[in-house]
Short mmCIF file of C-alpha atoms and ligand atoms in Angstrom, two decimals:
data_model
loop_
_atom_site.label_atom_id
_atom_site.label_comp_id
_atom_site.label_asym_id
_atom_site.label_seq_id
_atom_site.Cartn_x
_atom_site.Cartn_y
_atom_site.Cartn_z
CA MET A 1127 50.68 10.36 -19.32
CA ALA A 1128 47.04 10.72 -18.21
CA ILE A 1129 45.93 8.93 -15.07
CA GLN A 1130 43.27 6.33 -15.74
CA ARG A 1131 41.24 4.85 -12.90
CA LYS A 1132 41.65 1.13 -12.52
CA GLY A 1133 38.85 -0.70 -14.35
CA THR A 1134 37.24 2.47 -15.61
CA SER A 1135 37.64 3.27 -19.27
CA PRO A 1136 37.28 6.97 -20.09
CA ALA A 1137 34.12 6.22 -22.13
CA THR A 1138 32.37 4.37 -19.28
CA PHE A 1139 33.43 7.00 -16.83
CA ASP A 1140 31.81 9.74 -18.95
CA LEU A 1141 28.58 7.77 -19.40
CA PHE A 1142 27.90 7.56 -15.66
CA ALA A 1143 29.72 10.68 -14.49
CA ASP A 1144 26.69 12.78 -13.54
CA GLU A 1145 24.30 10.00 -12.46
CA PRO A 1146 24.17 9.00 -8.80
CA PRO A 1147 24.13 5.23 -8.23
CA GLN A 1148 20.55 3.97 -8.72
CA PRO A 1149 18.94 1.84 -6.01
CA PRO A 1150 17.83 -1.61 -7.16
CA ALA A 1151 14.45 -1.62 -8.90
CA VAL A 1152 13.16 -4.23 -6.47
CA GLU A 1153 14.13 -4.37 -2.78
CA GLN A 1154 13.32 -7.55 -0.92
CA ILE A 1155 12.20 -6.93 2.69
CA GLY A 1156 11.00 -10.43 3.53
CA PRO A 1157 11.13 -13.93 2.01
CA ALA A 1158 8.07 -13.03 -0.14
CA SER A 1159 7.80 -9.23 0.19
CA PHE A 1160 9.15 -6.70 -2.27
CA VAL A 1161 9.33 -2.91 -2.41
CA LEU A 1162 9.02 -1.46 -5.92
CA ARG A 1163 10.32 2.08 -5.46
CA GLY A 1164 8.42 4.65 -7.51
CA PHE A 1165 6.53 1.96 -9.42
CA ALA A 1166 3.25 3.96 -9.35
CA LEU A 1167 4.79 7.27 -10.45
CA PRO A 1168 4.03 6.89 -14.19
CA LEU A 1169 0.36 6.30 -13.33
CA VAL A 1170 -0.22 9.06 -10.75
CA ASP A 1171 -1.82 11.40 -13.31
CA ARG A 1172 -4.49 8.77 -13.94
CA LEU A 1173 -4.74 7.45 -10.36
CA LEU A 1174 -5.72 10.77 -8.75
CA PRO A 1175 -8.81 11.56 -10.86
CA ALA A 1176 -9.91 7.91 -10.54
CA LEU A 1177 -9.50 8.17 -6.76
CA GLU A 1178 -11.60 11.35 -6.69
CA SER A 1179 -14.45 9.68 -8.51
CA VAL A 1180 -14.37 6.70 -6.12
CA LEU A 1181 -14.46 9.05 -3.12
CA ILE A 1182 -17.49 10.93 -4.45
CA GLN A 1183 -19.38 7.62 -4.47
CA ALA A 1184 -17.90 6.26 -1.23
CA PRO A 1185 -16.60 9.08 0.99
CA PHE A 1186 -13.93 8.47 3.63
CA ARG A 1187 -15.23 7.73 7.11
CA HIS A 1188 -13.62 6.98 10.45
CA MET A 1189 -14.63 3.53 11.55
CA VAL A 1190 -15.07 2.22 15.05
CA THR A 1191 -13.17 -0.97 15.93
CA PRO A 1192 -14.88 -3.85 17.74
CA GLY A 1193 -13.00 -2.59 20.81
CA GLY A 1194 -14.83 0.74 20.58
CA HIS A 1195 -11.91 2.87 19.35
CA THR A 1196 -12.41 5.33 16.49
CA MET A 1197 -9.61 4.83 13.95
CA SER A 1198 -7.35 7.83 13.24
CA VAL A 1199 -7.10 6.60 9.64
CA ALA A 1200 -10.13 7.36 7.43
CA LEU A 1201 -11.25 4.55 5.11
CA SER A 1202 -13.02 3.90 1.85
CA SER A 1203 -13.06 0.96 -0.58
CA CYS A 1204 -13.69 0.10 -4.19
CA GLY A 1205 -14.07 -3.14 -6.09
CA GLU A 1206 -16.46 -6.03 -5.58
CA PHE A 1207 -15.89 -6.00 -1.82
CA GLY A 1208 -15.22 -3.27 0.70
CA TRP A 1209 -13.93 -3.57 4.23
CA THR A 1210 -15.96 -2.35 7.16
CA THR A 1211 -15.73 -2.51 10.89
CA ASP A 1212 -18.14 -1.70 13.67
CA ARG A 1213 -18.88 -2.82 17.22
CA SER A 1214 -19.85 -6.27 15.92
CA GLY A 1215 -16.55 -6.97 14.10
CA TYR A 1216 -14.55 -6.66 10.87
CA GLN A 1217 -15.88 -7.91 7.55
CA TYR A 1218 -15.84 -7.61 3.76
CA THR A 1219 -19.22 -6.61 2.31
CA ARG A 1220 -20.63 -6.03 -1.19
CA ILE A 1221 -22.67 -3.08 0.06
CA ASN A 1222 -21.27 0.06 1.63
CA PRO A 1223 -23.24 0.35 4.88
CA GLN A 1224 -22.72 4.14 4.80
CA THR A 1225 -24.61 4.60 1.50
CA GLY A 1226 -26.61 1.37 1.10
CA GLU A 1227 -25.07 1.06 -2.39
CA ALA A 1228 -22.55 -1.32 -3.92
CA TRP A 1229 -18.94 -0.19 -3.55
CA PRO A 1230 -17.69 1.79 -6.57
CA ALA A 1231 -16.13 -0.37 -9.28
CA MET A 1232 -12.36 -0.64 -9.21
CA PRO A 1233 -11.04 1.92 -11.73
CA GLU A 1234 -9.19 0.38 -14.65
CA VAL A 1235 -5.95 2.18 -13.79
CA PHE A 1236 -6.08 0.76 -10.21
CA MET A 1237 -6.44 -2.77 -11.60
CA GLU A 1238 -3.67 -2.18 -14.14
CA LEU A 1239 -1.27 -1.06 -11.41
CA ALA A 1240 -2.13 -3.92 -9.03
CA LEU A 1241 -1.62 -6.59 -11.70
CA ALA A 1242 1.62 -5.08 -12.99
CA ALA A 1243 3.10 -4.81 -9.47
CA ALA A 1244 2.06 -8.34 -8.49
CA ARG A 1245 3.57 -9.70 -11.71
CA GLU A 1246 6.81 -7.80 -11.06
CA ALA A 1247 7.07 -9.59 -7.70
CA GLY A 1248 6.29 -12.98 -9.24
CA PHE A 1249 2.56 -13.26 -8.43
CA VAL A 1250 1.21 -13.87 -11.92
CA GLY A 1251 -2.58 -14.13 -12.13
CA PHE A 1252 -3.42 -11.93 -9.13
CA ILE A 1253 -6.87 -10.39 -9.68
CA PRO A 1254 -7.92 -8.34 -6.64
CA ASP A 1255 -11.61 -8.09 -5.78
CA ALA A 1256 -11.16 -5.41 -3.11
CA CYS A 1257 -9.17 -2.21 -2.79
CA LEU A 1258 -9.07 -0.53 0.62
CA ILE A 1259 -8.23 3.15 0.60
CA ASN A 1260 -6.68 4.63 3.74
CA ARG A 1261 -6.20 8.33 4.39
CA TYR A 1262 -3.70 9.51 7.01
CA ILE A 1263 -3.55 13.13 8.07
CA PRO A 1264 -0.52 14.16 10.16
CA GLY A 1265 -0.67 12.29 13.47
CA ALA A 1266 -2.76 9.40 12.11
CA LYS A 1267 -1.27 5.93 12.58
CA MET A 1268 -2.13 2.26 12.29
CA SER A 1269 -1.30 0.03 15.23
CA LEU A 1270 0.36 -3.36 14.72
CA HIS A 1271 -2.17 -5.84 13.31
CA GLN A 1272 -2.52 -8.83 10.99
CA ASP A 1273 -4.72 -8.83 7.87
CA LYS A 1274 -6.75 -11.98 8.27
CA ASP A 1275 -10.30 -11.15 7.22
CA GLU A 1276 -9.71 -12.49 3.70
CA HIS A 1277 -10.92 -16.02 2.94
CA GLY A 1278 -7.50 -17.31 1.91
CA TYR A 1279 -3.91 -16.17 2.08
CA GLU A 1280 -2.52 -17.66 -1.14
CA TRP A 1281 -2.66 -14.28 -2.88
CA PRO A 1282 -0.53 -11.29 -1.92
CA VAL A 1283 -1.57 -7.84 -0.77
CA VAL A 1284 -0.34 -5.04 -3.03
CA SER A 1285 0.00 -1.62 -1.40
CA VAL A 1286 0.47 1.76 -3.06
CA SER A 1287 1.62 4.86 -1.16
CA LEU A 1288 0.81 8.39 -2.29
CA GLY A 1289 1.40 11.80 -0.72
CA LEU A 1290 3.23 12.34 2.57
CA PRO A 1291 5.89 9.77 3.53
CA ALA A 1292 5.33 7.25 6.30
CA MET A 1293 7.39 4.83 8.34
CA PHE A 1294 5.98 1.35 7.87
CA LEU A 1295 6.54 -1.25 10.60
CA PHE A 1296 7.06 -4.81 9.37
CA GLY A 1297 6.91 -7.21 12.29
CA GLY A 1298 6.93 -10.96 12.66
CA HIS A 1299 4.33 -13.63 13.28
CA GLN A 1300 4.04 -12.77 16.97
CA ARG A 1301 2.85 -9.34 18.09
CA SER A 1302 5.87 -9.17 20.40
CA ASP A 1303 8.39 -9.83 17.57
CA SER A 1304 10.61 -6.88 16.70
CA SER A 1305 9.69 -4.81 13.64
CA GLN A 1306 11.82 -3.55 10.79
CA ARG A 1307 11.14 0.02 9.73
CA VAL A 1308 10.56 0.61 6.03
CA PRO A 1309 10.10 4.19 4.80
CA LEU A 1310 7.33 4.42 2.19
CA LEU A 1311 7.32 7.40 -0.17
CA HIS A 1312 4.98 8.81 -2.78
CA GLY A 1313 4.76 6.31 -5.65
CA ASP A 1314 6.19 3.31 -3.80
CA VAL A 1315 4.44 -0.02 -4.24
CA VAL A 1316 4.92 -3.02 -1.93
CA VAL A 1317 3.88 -6.59 -2.60
CA TRP A 1318 3.45 -8.82 0.47
CA GLY A 1319 2.78 -12.49 -0.11
CA GLY A 1320 3.49 -16.08 0.81
CA VAL A 1321 5.01 -16.65 4.21
CA ASP A 1322 4.92 -12.89 4.93
CA ARG A 1323 1.18 -12.57 4.36
CA LEU A 1324 0.23 -12.93 8.04
CA ARG A 1325 3.05 -10.91 9.57
CA PHE A 1326 2.13 -8.14 11.99
CA HIS A 1327 2.47 -4.68 10.50
CA GLY A 1328 1.55 -1.07 11.19
CA VAL A 1329 2.28 2.55 10.34
CA MET A 1330 3.93 5.08 12.69
CA PRO A 1331 2.18 8.44 13.16
CA VAL A 1332 2.49 10.41 9.92
CA ARG A 1333 4.59 13.52 10.39
CA GLN A 1334 3.40 17.04 9.65
CA GLY A 1335 4.12 18.11 6.08
CA GLU A 1336 2.78 19.25 2.77
CA HIS A 1337 2.93 17.13 -0.38
CA SER A 1338 2.95 19.00 -3.71
CA LEU A 1339 0.12 16.91 -5.20
CA LEU A 1340 -1.82 15.65 -2.17
CA GLY A 1341 -1.30 18.35 0.44
CA GLU A 1342 -1.36 17.38 4.12
CA GLN A 1343 -2.18 13.71 3.71
CA ARG A 1344 -0.96 10.25 2.91
CA ILE A 1345 -3.16 7.94 0.85
CA ASN A 1346 -2.59 4.19 0.79
CA PHE A 1347 -4.35 1.66 -1.44
CA THR A 1348 -4.25 -2.02 -0.57
CA PHE A 1349 -5.37 -4.47 -3.21
CA ARG A 1350 -6.56 -7.82 -1.93
CA LYS A 1351 -8.39 -10.96 -2.88
CA ALA A 1352 -11.11 -11.10 -0.24
CA ARG A 1353 -12.99 -14.21 -1.48
C1 MD3 B 1069 2.11 -6.85 5.29
N1 MD3 B 1069 -2.36 -0.50 5.66
O1 MD3 B 1069 -4.88 -1.38 5.38
S1 MD3 B 1069 -0.12 -1.16 3.64
C2 MD3 B 1069 -4.11 -2.10 6.04
O2 MD3 B 1069 -0.03 1.95 4.87
C3 MD3 B 1069 -2.72 -1.63 6.26
O3 MD3 B 1069 -2.17 2.03 5.15
C4 MD3 B 1069 -1.09 0.10 5.85
O4 MD3 B 1069 -1.99 -2.27 6.94
C5 MD3 B 1069 -1.09 1.45 5.22
O5 MD3 B 1069 -4.42 -3.20 6.52
C6 MD3 B 1069 0.02 -0.75 5.33
C7 MD3 B 1069 0.96 -2.48 3.63
C8 MD3 B 1069 0.50 -3.83 4.03
C9 MD3 B 1069 -0.78 -4.27 3.83
C10 MD3 B 1069 -1.11 -5.58 4.13
C11 MD3 B 1069 -0.14 -6.45 4.62
C12 MD3 B 1069 1.44 -4.68 4.51
C13 MD3 B 1069 1.14 -5.98 4.82
C14 MD3 B 1069 -0.43 -7.79 4.92
C15 MD3 B 1069 0.55 -8.63 5.38
C16 MD3 B 1069 1.82 -8.15 5.58
FE1 FE B 1070 -2.89 -4.24 7.32
#
């Protein structure tokens, strides 16, 4: 007589035999924060050309913090508002001070992705008016900080990671609180809202490497409602 595994019919066993167990579609990392693994992958073919056209109009630049430090991360923006920093402080502006022009419009595929991800995490009706674009080359990092230059915190931040992997640090409400480490890979999308919106967070130095589509860099989009 053939041996049958307890609770596993031969048919079911065959169906799943060569598939590794799939991780859950949505991982919760805080009371109101969700990782959507690979959520952006189906859109990458449209995201990259759109990104290129934004960057032609608003090239990356290294900004100087109010404390006088030049950021290792290079920044651009698109949408109604862009984020800038200089010796006088951080702010959202309609005009890119680098070019004297309005920020490039948010590409349709960016908006599509932001809305779909927010909806997936339960934030129906999120319409971002700003998208910050960060570029990390190996060694670049972002120190622990809070995002509090937006006018309200009722809407989430949606972040999209492309290219080289990074270790994201998700802290608490006090700078001294311990951080959980969340690896973010090409195509991952994270939605951070509600009580998690003002938590300290940062990115550890990006490790040397070569991504097949993006080369030696990590790109991160963060969609926000600035006003
Ligand atoms: C958690 N960027 O641009 S995105 C930033 O990967 C920033 O480039 C990082 O932090 C990056 O400000 C992290 C994830 C993120 C963005 C905003 C948050 C996480 C957040 C706001 C509150 C809590
Ligand atoms: Fe941030």
